[in-house]
């Protein structure tokens, strides 16, 4: 683990800065990109890449994206290891202050993340939703990343019971395309 | 998705002439004239006079066949349409090639032999028809049915319907892979329809006779594509942001409008 810390620090810095759309100087970008891509390809089940694509796609559009099940940090407070934090949108003033120990915990964002069709990946909040890390509220929707096949009715019903009023969507990543689908229960009305 | 009426005043016209009433009139007339259909491959042919022809057209059952005959008109009914008139509305009897009237069970077996998924597709057809939706073949859109709020002359169809079944004995292999989801949703969107899947659960009742149908349950789900580029500005409320998105974007599944 120790031998991985330095490149992973660079990795997470790059990830954060991609989220904030900062521009690094040429050398940094080049190195981080290569390391970034290597790390993402070698993750468990090789699934980091899809997670990263989705995360990047939504963040670049201004959405607030948090890892499902991981609490948001509060500015100025200690970040416990095993938790991760994501700063808000580019316009937000709540930028995460990066201490070395914080970088390690941010690694947790993608570390140990596996894409399974039944475990939710992200909580997503709409841009300009007055999101505050101190009280994020319910996400606009929970996002599942699908790898193999579309969800069955049984799977969808189980998720509806799990999430209650909070909607969820499925995301499919293939060939660099990120597509989002909703499977909403409905009942056609009886017409006169 | 809001219904798209084809012209001004047509919604009012539809409201003044409810489909349930038209179908009811059709049912009465078919019974009155003791109409008989002829079984022909995957269709049932019926010979009707002008009054019945008008009712068939207005209720959207069958397609008229162009013939040289002047006093009577021939209509060709799909299997689901014919079975609905026979079994659900009990207003039509079908004659086989031996000249005898087919029972519902015989018709059921016959249609199943022509179309393996007939029990599922019929359940979906009848479920929507019972709610007074007009249901027609959706073949040209790559789906099983299209559902209209009223006669197609008055309104565009809102839903492209796929009849799916649950479990391992699902003979309709649609939407099993993501590429099919992409393809079908895209096609539906390009013809301004929402993809509606109606999932039939046979509850282990099998399909030996039409009486199994009443034990089948159905669940309806819409499958829509969410476009994150278009949702960003929609801020009617943080909690339900996705459900209240603009009409160009997420065509949410809840149909709340009433005719």
Tab-separated table of C-alpha atoms in Angstrom:
chain	number	residue	atom	x	y	z
A	1	UNK	CA	0.000	0.000	0.000
A	2	UNK	CA	2.810	2.400	0.929
A	3	UNK	CA	4.343	2.205	-2.528
A	4	UNK	CA	1.064	3.275	-4.045
A	5	UNK	CA	0.490	6.334	-1.930
A	6	UNK	CA	2.528	8.870	-3.885
A	7	UNK	CA	1.046	8.170	-7.315
A	8	UNK	CA	-2.380	7.845	-5.781
A	9	UNK	CA	-2.014	11.257	-4.226
A	10	UNK	CA	-1.316	12.640	-7.636
A	11	UNK	CA	-4.252	10.690	-8.902
A	12	UNK	CA	-6.657	12.088	-6.420
A	13	UNK	CA	-5.379	15.598	-6.858
A	14	UNK	CA	-6.007	15.225	-10.538
A	15	UNK	CA	-9.432	13.846	-9.907
A	16	UNK	CA	-10.354	16.710	-7.660
A	17	UNK	CA	-8.992	19.211	-10.083
A	18	UNK	CA	-10.858	17.657	-12.949
A	19	UNK	CA	-13.943	18.130	-10.881
A	20	UNK	CA	-13.146	21.748	-10.304
A	21	UNK	CA	-12.057	22.202	-13.896
A	22	UNK	CA	-8.734	23.664	-12.912
A	23	UNK	CA	-5.948	23.559	-15.402
A	24	UNK	CA	-2.660	22.026	-14.428
A	25	UNK	CA	0.586	22.805	-16.088
A	26	UNK	CA	1.697	20.510	-18.916
A	27	UNK	CA	3.975	18.126	-17.050
A	28	UNK	CA	1.568	17.539	-14.245
A	29	UNK	CA	-1.277	16.806	-16.559
A	30	UNK	CA	0.700	14.394	-18.621
A	31	UNK	CA	1.941	12.397	-15.693
A	32	UNK	CA	-1.322	12.389	-13.867
A	33	UNK	CA	-3.239	11.362	-16.917
A	34	UNK	CA	-1.083	8.330	-17.509
A	35	UNK	CA	-1.142	7.369	-13.883
A	36	UNK	CA	-4.788	8.154	-13.721
A	37	UNK	CA	-5.575	5.912	-16.628
A	38	UNK	CA	-3.360	3.144	-15.301
A	39	UNK	CA	-4.901	3.252	-11.894
A	40	UNK	CA	-8.382	3.327	-13.286
A	41	UNK	CA	-7.694	0.377	-15.504
A	42	UNK	CA	-6.222	-1.718	-12.744
A	43	UNK	CA	-8.897	-1.227	-10.176
A	44	UNK	CA	-10.909	-4.067	-8.802
A	45	UNK	CA	-12.903	-5.636	-11.579
A	46	UNK	CA	-11.425	-2.969	-13.835
A	47	UNK	CA	-14.477	-0.916	-13.195
A	48	UNK	CA	-12.979	2.358	-12.087
A	49	UNK	CA	-12.969	3.597	-15.634
A	50	UNK	CA	-16.745	3.593	-16.012
A	51	UNK	CA	-17.174	5.224	-12.629
A	52	UNK	CA	-14.739	7.910	-13.608
A	53	UNK	CA	-16.454	8.522	-16.950
A	54	UNK	CA	-19.802	8.975	-15.301
A	55	UNK	CA	-18.430	11.132	-12.533
A	56	UNK	CA	-16.568	13.314	-14.971
A	57	UNK	CA	-19.550	13.616	-17.288
A	58	UNK	CA	-21.897	14.828	-14.610
A	59	UNK	CA	-19.412	17.015	-12.814
A	60	UNK	CA	-18.442	18.794	-16.002
A	61	UNK	CA	-22.098	19.677	-16.462
A	62	UNK	CA	-22.244	21.174	-13.016
A	63	UNK	CA	-24.007	18.424	-11.101
A	64	UNK	CA	-23.007	17.695	-7.562
A	65	UNK	CA	-21.999	14.078	-7.317
A	66	UNK	CA	-21.341	12.223	-4.116
A	67	UNK	CA	-20.595	8.634	-3.471
A	68	UNK	CA	-23.650	6.854	-2.216
A	69	UNK	CA	-23.437	5.863	1.391
A	70	UNK	CA	-20.531	8.106	2.190
A	71	UNK	CA	-21.288	11.214	4.203
A	72	UNK	CA	-20.316	14.624	2.955
A	73	UNK	CA	-17.563	16.375	4.856
A	74	UNK	CA	-18.114	19.620	6.633
A	75	UNK	CA	-15.663	22.366	5.876
A	76	UNK	CA	-13.028	22.731	8.570
A	77	UNK	CA	-13.809	19.458	10.262
A	78	UNK	CA	-11.660	16.345	10.287
A	79	UNK	CA	-12.354	13.900	7.580
A	80	UNK	CA	-12.374	10.440	8.985
A	81	UNK	CA	-10.510	7.823	7.036
A	82	UNK	CA	-12.839	5.716	5.042
A	83	UNK	CA	-15.018	8.691	4.243
A	84	UNK	CA	-14.676	10.811	1.226
A	85	UNK	CA	-15.696	14.289	0.349
A	86	UNK	CA	-16.359	16.049	-2.859
A	87	UNK	CA	-16.367	19.749	-3.304
A	88	UNK	CA	-19.309	21.502	-4.809
A	89	UNK	CA	-19.596	22.937	-8.267
A	90	UNK	CA	-17.180	25.376	-9.722
A	91	UNK	CA	-19.271	28.250	-8.500
A	92	UNK	CA	-19.417	26.953	-4.989
A	93	UNK	CA	-17.262	28.517	-2.360
A	94	UNK	CA	-16.979	25.324	-0.412
A	95	UNK	CA	-13.789	24.018	-1.925
A	96	UNK	CA	-12.262	21.135	-0.103
A	97	UNK	CA	-9.080	22.012	1.654
A	98	UNK	CA	-6.578	19.390	0.734
A	99	UNK	CA	-4.343	18.170	3.463
A	100	UNK	CA	-2.181	15.123	2.824
A	101	UNK	CA	-4.315	12.995	5.055
A	102	UNK	CA	-7.374	14.258	3.230
A	103	UNK	CA	-5.976	13.098	-0.056
A	104	UNK	CA	-5.777	9.567	1.215
A	105	UNK	CA	-9.361	9.628	2.258
A	106	UNK	CA	-10.411	11.030	-1.071
A	107	UNK	CA	-8.795	8.027	-2.681
A	108	UNK	CA	-11.576	6.167	-0.992
A	109	UNK	CA	-13.900	7.783	-3.508
A	110	UNK	CA	-12.996	5.218	-6.089
A	111	UNK	CA	-11.059	2.817	-4.003
A	112	UNK	CA	-12.895	-0.375	-3.243
A	113	UNK	CA	-15.690	0.765	-5.438
A	114	UNK	CA	-17.082	-1.986	-7.510
A	115	UNK	CA	-19.747	-1.765	-10.036
A	116	UNK	CA	-22.386	-4.242	-9.262
A	117	UNK	CA	-25.778	-3.885	-10.714
A	118	UNK	CA	-27.300	-3.805	-7.280
A	119	UNK	CA	-25.127	-1.387	-5.446
A	120	UNK	CA	-25.688	2.295	-6.002
A	121	UNK	CA	-22.761	4.356	-7.125
A	122	UNK	CA	-23.577	8.005	-6.698
A	123	UNK	CA	-25.961	10.461	-5.155
A	124	UNK	CA	-26.584	13.210	-7.639
A	125	UNK	CA	-27.842	16.701	-6.965
A	126	UNK	CA	-28.952	19.096	-9.650
A	127	UNK	CA	-26.733	22.071	-10.296
A	128	UNK	CA	-27.748	25.304	-8.602
A	129	UNK	CA	-29.739	23.281	-6.127
A	130	UNK	CA	-28.393	25.284	-3.222
A	131	UNK	CA	-26.461	22.263	-2.195
A	132	UNK	CA	-24.694	22.545	1.103
A	133	UNK	CA	-22.341	19.926	2.431
A	134	UNK	CA	-23.478	20.691	5.956
A	135	UNK	CA	-27.005	19.672	5.077
A	136	UNK	CA	-27.088	18.066	1.666
A	137	UNK	CA	-30.650	16.854	1.914
A	138	UNK	CA	-31.962	14.092	-0.241
A	139	UNK	CA	-30.247	13.712	-3.579
A	140	UNK	CA	-32.192	14.506	-6.716
A	141	UNK	CA	-31.638	10.902	-7.607
A	142	UNK	CA	-29.456	7.923	-6.829
A	143	UNK	CA	-27.441	6.622	-9.726
A	144	UNK	CA	-26.655	3.008	-10.489
A	145	UNK	CA	-24.033	2.098	-13.010
A	146	UNK	CA	-25.022	-0.902	-15.022
A	147	UNK	CA	-22.453	-3.123	-16.612
A	148	UNK	CA	-24.046	-6.242	-17.927
A	149	UNK	CA	-27.671	-6.004	-18.776
A	150	UNK	CA	-30.628	-3.757	-18.106
A	151	UNK	CA	-32.264	-4.272	-14.725
A	152	UNK	CA	-35.092	-6.724	-14.418
A	153	UNK	CA	-38.470	-5.802	-12.976
A	154	UNK	CA	-37.637	-7.645	-9.797
A	155	UNK	CA	-34.418	-5.697	-9.354
A	156	UNK	CA	-36.159	-2.404	-9.980
A	157	UNK	CA	-38.885	-3.187	-7.469
A	158	UNK	CA	-36.292	-4.013	-4.846
A	159	UNK	CA	-34.618	-0.670	-5.446
A	160	UNK	CA	-37.910	1.164	-5.178
A	161	UNK	CA	-38.497	-0.378	-1.793
A	162	UNK	CA	-34.989	0.529	-0.759
A	163	UNK	CA	-35.012	4.150	-1.817
A	164	UNK	CA	-38.602	5.080	-1.179
A	165	UNK	CA	-39.404	8.525	-2.448
A	166	UNK	CA	-35.965	9.226	-3.879
A	167	UNK	CA	-35.841	8.473	-7.589
A	168	UNK	CA	-33.043	6.444	-9.072
A	169	UNK	CA	-31.614	6.099	-12.520
A	170	UNK	CA	-29.443	3.627	-14.321
A	171	UNK	CA	-26.388	4.682	-16.202
A	172	UNK	CA	-24.898	2.699	-19.021
A	173	UNK	CA	-21.368	3.368	-20.198
A	174	UNK	CA	-20.103	1.980	-23.442
A	175	UNK	CA	-17.604	3.196	-25.984
A	176	UNK	CA	-17.206	6.405	-24.082
A	177	UNK	CA	-20.914	7.158	-24.257
A	178	UNK	CA	-22.668	7.760	-20.996
A	179	UNK	CA	-26.438	7.245	-21.130
A	180	UNK	CA	-28.980	7.579	-18.363
A	181	UNK	CA	-32.290	5.774	-18.171
A	182	UNK	CA	-35.253	5.916	-15.838
A	183	UNK	CA	-37.574	2.991	-15.253
A	184	UNK	CA	-40.637	4.509	-13.707
A	185	UNK	CA	-43.704	2.664	-12.588
A	186	UNK	CA	-46.840	4.009	-14.116
A	187	UNK	CA	-50.479	3.246	-14.551
A	188	UNK	CA	-52.336	4.387	-17.599
A	189	UNK	CA	-55.546	6.094	-16.557
A	190	UNK	CA	-58.937	4.673	-17.354
A	191	UNK	CA	-60.333	6.820	-20.116
A	192	UNK	CA	-63.972	7.799	-20.492
B	1	UNK	CA	-46.319	13.123	-21.788
B	2	UNK	CA	-49.289	15.236	-22.743
B	3	UNK	CA	-51.568	13.936	-25.457
B	4	UNK	CA	-51.045	15.606	-28.809
B	5	UNK	CA	-54.371	16.229	-30.433
B	6	UNK	CA	-54.259	16.574	-34.174
B	7	UNK	CA	-56.253	19.759	-34.397
B	8	UNK	CA	-58.178	22.391	-32.585
B	9	UNK	CA	-61.432	21.184	-31.145
B	10	UNK	CA	-60.537	17.528	-31.519
B	11	UNK	CA	-60.052	17.008	-27.819
B	12	UNK	CA	-63.539	18.319	-27.233
B	13	UNK	CA	-64.807	16.070	-29.984
B	14	UNK	CA	-63.182	13.086	-28.314
B	15	UNK	CA	-64.619	14.067	-24.943
B	16	UNK	CA	-68.071	14.273	-26.442
B	17	UNK	CA	-67.746	10.830	-27.957
B	18	UNK	CA	-66.099	8.580	-25.407
B	19	UNK	CA	-64.447	5.414	-26.691
B	20	UNK	CA	-66.167	3.287	-24.077
B	21	UNK	CA	-69.505	4.241	-25.564
B	22	UNK	CA	-68.407	3.482	-29.132
B	23	UNK	CA	-67.113	0.076	-28.125
B	24	UNK	CA	-70.291	-0.620	-26.245
B	25	UNK	CA	-72.339	0.215	-29.329
B	26	UNK	CA	-70.124	-2.045	-31.398
B	27	UNK	CA	-70.654	-4.834	-28.911
B	28	UNK	CA	-74.430	-4.462	-29.034
B	29	UNK	CA	-74.541	-4.347	-32.810
B	30	UNK	CA	-72.319	-7.366	-33.279
B	31	UNK	CA	-74.553	-9.339	-30.937
B	32	UNK	CA	-77.687	-8.079	-32.614
B	33	UNK	CA	-76.519	-9.129	-36.078
B	34	UNK	CA	-75.059	-12.395	-34.783
B	35	UNK	CA	-71.871	-11.617	-36.601
B	36	UNK	CA	-69.620	-14.492	-37.525
B	37	UNK	CA	-65.922	-14.246	-38.267
B	38	UNK	CA	-63.931	-16.540	-40.521
B	39	UNK	CA	-60.668	-17.884	-39.223
B	40	UNK	CA	-57.948	-17.299	-41.771
B	41	UNK	CA	-54.339	-17.919	-40.845
B	42	UNK	CA	-53.503	-15.227	-38.289
B	43	UNK	CA	-56.590	-13.142	-38.901
B	44	UNK	CA	-60.328	-13.272	-38.543
B	45	UNK	CA	-62.388	-11.909	-41.413
B	46	UNK	CA	-65.810	-10.439	-40.804
B	47	UNK	CA	-68.405	-9.339	-43.310
B	48	UNK	CA	-70.438	-6.391	-42.067
B	49	UNK	CA	-72.963	-3.856	-43.260
B	50	UNK	CA	-72.450	-0.115	-43.307
B	51	UNK	CA	-73.557	0.474	-39.746
B	52	UNK	CA	-71.179	-2.094	-38.278
B	53	UNK	CA	-68.406	-0.970	-40.595
B	54	UNK	CA	-68.780	2.517	-39.197
B	55	UNK	CA	-68.637	1.222	-35.622
B	56	UNK	CA	-65.584	-0.915	-36.334
B	57	UNK	CA	-63.842	2.086	-37.837
B	58	UNK	CA	-64.747	4.417	-35.015
B	59	UNK	CA	-63.707	1.942	-32.321
B	60	UNK	CA	-60.556	0.971	-34.229
B	61	UNK	CA	-61.046	-2.739	-34.473
B	62	UNK	CA	-59.699	-4.368	-37.591
B	63	UNK	CA	-58.808	-2.952	-40.946
B	64	UNK	CA	-61.226	-2.631	-43.834
B	65	UNK	CA	-60.378	-4.683	-46.869
B	66	UNK	CA	-60.918	-3.087	-50.230
B	67	UNK	CA	-63.261	-5.229	-52.252
B	68	UNK	CA	-65.548	-4.820	-55.216
B	69	UNK	CA	-68.492	-5.656	-53.027
B	70	UNK	CA	-70.786	-2.695	-52.566
B	71	UNK	CA	-73.410	-3.554	-50.010
B	72	UNK	CA	-71.171	-5.219	-47.482
B	73	UNK	CA	-67.680	-4.583	-46.264
B	74	UNK	CA	-65.011	-6.983	-45.104
B	75	UNK	CA	-62.813	-6.302	-42.108
B	76	UNK	CA	-59.666	-8.119	-41.116
B	77	UNK	CA	-59.127	-8.482	-37.370
B	78	UNK	CA	-55.815	-9.251	-35.684
B	79	UNK	CA	-55.708	-12.196	-33.289
B	80	UNK	CA	-55.831	-9.997	-30.192
B	81	UNK	CA	-58.688	-7.925	-31.580
B	82	UNK	CA	-60.696	-10.978	-32.554
B	83	UNK	CA	-60.137	-12.691	-29.246
B	84	UNK	CA	-61.111	-9.541	-27.364
B	85	UNK	CA	-64.425	-9.411	-29.197
B	86	UNK	CA	-65.011	-13.116	-28.665
B	87	UNK	CA	-63.750	-13.704	-25.164
B	88	UNK	CA	-63.885	-10.372	-23.361
B	89	UNK	CA	-66.831	-8.672	-25.025
B	90	UNK	CA	-68.575	-11.897	-26.003
B	91	UNK	CA	-70.000	-10.327	-29.130
B	92	UNK	CA	-68.385	-12.297	-31.928
B	93	UNK	CA	-68.259	-15.935	-32.870
B	94	UNK	CA	-65.567	-17.361	-35.107
B	95	UNK	CA	-66.047	-20.179	-37.582
B	96	UNK	CA	-63.272	-22.532	-38.508
B	97	UNK	CA	-62.642	-24.074	-41.912
B	98	UNK	CA	-64.887	-26.980	-41.038
B	99	UNK	CA	-67.789	-24.583	-40.676
B	100	UNK	CA	-68.240	-25.046	-36.941
B	101	UNK	CA	-68.119	-22.330	-34.344
B	102	UNK	CA	-64.890	-22.337	-32.394
B	103	UNK	CA	-65.053	-22.241	-28.617
B	104	UNK	CA	-62.909	-19.789	-26.729
B	105	UNK	CA	-60.577	-22.596	-25.715
B	106	UNK	CA	-60.214	-23.730	-29.312
B	107	UNK	CA	-59.523	-20.188	-30.440
B	108	UNK	CA	-56.991	-19.768	-27.637
B	109	UNK	CA	-55.141	-22.903	-28.646
B	110	UNK	CA	-55.231	-21.921	-32.276
B	111	UNK	CA	-53.861	-18.437	-31.693
B	112	UNK	CA	-51.203	-19.798	-29.372
B	113	UNK	CA	-50.118	-22.151	-32.118
B	114	UNK	CA	-49.697	-19.176	-34.427
B	115	UNK	CA	-48.008	-16.919	-31.885
B	116	UNK	CA	-46.199	-18.402	-28.924
B	117	UNK	CA	-46.420	-15.204	-26.915
B	118	UNK	CA	-50.141	-14.780	-27.597
B	119	UNK	CA	-51.163	-15.166	-23.923
B	120	UNK	CA	-48.856	-12.321	-22.918
B	121	UNK	CA	-49.659	-10.050	-25.831
B	122	UNK	CA	-53.378	-10.654	-25.361
B	123	UNK	CA	-53.204	-9.841	-21.666
B	124	UNK	CA	-51.542	-6.529	-22.502
B	125	UNK	CA	-53.980	-5.766	-25.311
B	126	UNK	CA	-57.024	-6.485	-23.196
B	127	UNK	CA	-55.609	-4.654	-20.177
B	128	UNK	CA	-55.277	-1.446	-22.181
B	129	UNK	CA	-58.540	-1.887	-24.061
B	130	UNK	CA	-60.386	-2.365	-20.773
B	131	UNK	CA	-59.174	1.108	-19.837
B	132	UNK	CA	-60.672	2.375	-23.087
B	133	UNK	CA	-57.393	3.064	-24.793
B	134	UNK	CA	-57.246	2.363	-28.508
B	135	UNK	CA	-54.633	-0.311	-29.130
B	136	UNK	CA	-53.193	-1.011	-32.560
B	137	UNK	CA	-50.276	-2.957	-33.923
B	138	UNK	CA	-46.949	-1.310	-33.246
B	139	UNK	CA	-45.001	-3.308	-35.779
B	140	UNK	CA	-43.861	-0.355	-37.848
B	141	UNK	CA	-42.294	1.139	-34.731
B	142	UNK	CA	-40.557	-2.031	-33.674
B	143	UNK	CA	-42.847	-2.588	-30.744
B	144	UNK	CA	-45.875	-4.736	-30.050
B	145	UNK	CA	-48.578	-2.093	-29.823
B	146	UNK	CA	-49.205	1.611	-29.947
B	147	UNK	CA	-51.762	3.090	-27.605
B	148	UNK	CA	-53.953	6.057	-28.456
B	149	UNK	CA	-56.133	8.090	-26.171
B	150	UNK	CA	-58.895	8.051	-28.755
B	151	UNK	CA	-59.250	7.488	-32.500
B	152	UNK	CA	-55.938	7.914	-34.380
B	153	UNK	CA	-57.580	10.505	-36.601
B	154	UNK	CA	-57.989	12.754	-33.587
B	155	UNK	CA	-54.846	12.201	-31.572
B	156	UNK	CA	-51.275	10.943	-31.936
B	157	UNK	CA	-50.404	7.808	-30.037
B	158	UNK	CA	-48.589	8.490	-26.820
B	159	UNK	CA	-47.185	5.132	-25.999
B	160	UNK	CA	-45.192	2.515	-27.836
B	161	UNK	CA	-45.944	-0.657	-25.940
B	162	UNK	CA	-43.842	-3.750	-25.416
B	163	UNK	CA	-45.559	-6.790	-23.944
B	164	UNK	CA	-43.042	-8.579	-21.770
B	165	UNK	CA	-43.328	-11.519	-19.460
B	166	UNK	CA	-41.501	-12.394	-16.318
B	167	UNK	CA	-39.361	-15.290	-15.473
B	168	UNK	CA	-37.432	-17.899	-17.321
B	169	UNK	CA	-40.205	-18.730	-19.682
B	170	UNK	CA	-40.082	-15.304	-21.213
B	171	UNK	CA	-40.437	-15.924	-24.893
B	172	UNK	CA	-40.224	-12.283	-25.799
B	173	UNK	CA	-36.550	-11.525	-25.581
B	174	UNK	CA	-36.792	-7.778	-25.789
B	175	UNK	CA	-34.739	-5.310	-23.785
B	176	UNK	CA	-32.433	-8.010	-22.511
B	177	UNK	CA	-29.366	-6.091	-23.613
B	178	UNK	CA	-28.569	-2.419	-23.372
B	179	UNK	CA	-28.290	-1.963	-27.108
B	180	UNK	CA	-31.935	-2.937	-27.451
B	181	UNK	CA	-32.913	-0.441	-24.769
B	182	UNK	CA	-30.984	2.287	-26.571
B	183	UNK	CA	-32.473	1.338	-29.921
B	184	UNK	CA	-36.064	1.113	-28.781
B	185	UNK	CA	-36.028	4.260	-26.669
B	186	UNK	CA	-34.420	6.197	-29.459
B	187	UNK	CA	-36.915	5.007	-32.031
B	188	UNK	CA	-39.824	5.805	-29.740
B	189	UNK	CA	-38.461	9.263	-29.111
B	190	UNK	CA	-38.035	9.952	-32.792
B	191	UNK	CA	-41.741	9.256	-33.318
B	192	UNK	CA	-42.714	11.191	-30.206
B	193	UNK	CA	-43.862	8.244	-28.145
B	194	UNK	CA	-42.954	7.087	-24.692
B	195	UNK	CA	-41.770	3.509	-24.387
B	196	UNK	CA	-44.154	1.637	-22.146
B	197	UNK	CA	-43.329	-1.857	-21.017
B	198	UNK	CA	-46.224	-3.894	-19.717
B	199	UNK	CA	-44.840	-6.821	-17.808
B	200	UNK	CA	-47.131	-9.789	-17.431
B	201	UNK	CA	-46.705	-12.224	-14.604
B	202	UNK	CA	-48.486	-15.498	-15.125
B	203	UNK	CA	-48.195	-16.321	-11.420
B	204	UNK	CA	-47.505	-19.924	-12.375
B	205	UNK	CA	-50.964	-20.281	-13.825
B	206	UNK	CA	-49.639	-21.488	-17.140
B	207	UNK	CA	-51.463	-20.778	-20.367
B	208	UNK	CA	-53.602	-23.813	-20.960
B	209	UNK	CA	-56.856	-21.962	-21.260
B	210	UNK	CA	-58.049	-18.385	-21.421
B	211	UNK	CA	-59.342	-18.679	-17.890
B	212	UNK	CA	-55.697	-18.445	-16.784
B	213	UNK	CA	-55.732	-14.818	-17.873
B	214	UNK	CA	-57.644	-13.548	-14.894
B	215	UNK	CA	-54.829	-14.687	-12.626
B	216	UNK	CA	-52.179	-12.877	-14.590
B	217	UNK	CA	-50.961	-9.605	-13.120
B	218	UNK	CA	-49.503	-6.739	-15.057
B	219	UNK	CA	-47.114	-3.980	-14.173
B	220	UNK	CA	-46.475	-0.965	-16.340
B	221	UNK	CA	-43.203	0.874	-16.557
B	222	UNK	CA	-41.991	3.599	-18.825
B	223	UNK	CA	-38.388	3.618	-19.941
B	224	UNK	CA	-37.112	7.058	-20.707
B	225	UNK	CA	-33.741	8.523	-21.421
B	226	UNK	CA	-32.551	11.297	-19.177
B	227	UNK	CA	-30.450	13.979	-20.745
B	228	UNK	CA	-28.261	15.681	-18.160
B	229	UNK	CA	-27.463	18.574	-20.492
B	230	UNK	CA	-31.092	19.589	-20.503
B	231	UNK	CA	-31.960	19.167	-16.862
B	232	UNK	CA	-29.551	21.614	-15.398
B	233	UNK	CA	-31.742	24.679	-15.507
B	234	UNK	CA	-34.801	23.001	-14.149
B	235	UNK	CA	-35.143	23.995	-10.557
B	236	UNK	CA	-38.752	23.648	-9.595
B	237	UNK	CA	-37.695	21.884	-6.454
B	238	UNK	CA	-34.555	20.091	-5.305
B	239	UNK	CA	-36.321	17.013	-4.007
B	240	UNK	CA	-38.331	16.208	-7.092
B	241	UNK	CA	-36.060	17.791	-9.634
B	242	UNK	CA	-36.078	14.887	-12.004
B	243	UNK	CA	-39.784	14.320	-11.938
B	244	UNK	CA	-40.633	17.869	-12.861
B	245	UNK	CA	-38.133	18.266	-15.642
B	246	UNK	CA	-38.971	20.006	-18.867
B	247	UNK	CA	-41.129	18.274	-21.369
B	248	UNK	CA	-38.244	18.018	-23.794
B	249	UNK	CA	-36.209	15.989	-21.428
B	250	UNK	CA	-37.210	13.336	-19.017
B	251	UNK	CA	-40.600	12.071	-20.079
B	252	UNK	CA	-41.507	10.966	-16.610
B	253	UNK	CA	-43.598	7.903	-16.192
B	254	UNK	CA	-46.476	9.260	-14.181
B	255	UNK	CA	-49.536	9.950	-16.274
B	256	UNK	CA	-51.687	12.229	-14.228
B	257	UNK	CA	-53.744	14.032	-16.814
B	258	UNK	CA	-57.278	12.880	-17.284
B	259	UNK	CA	-59.341	13.189	-20.369
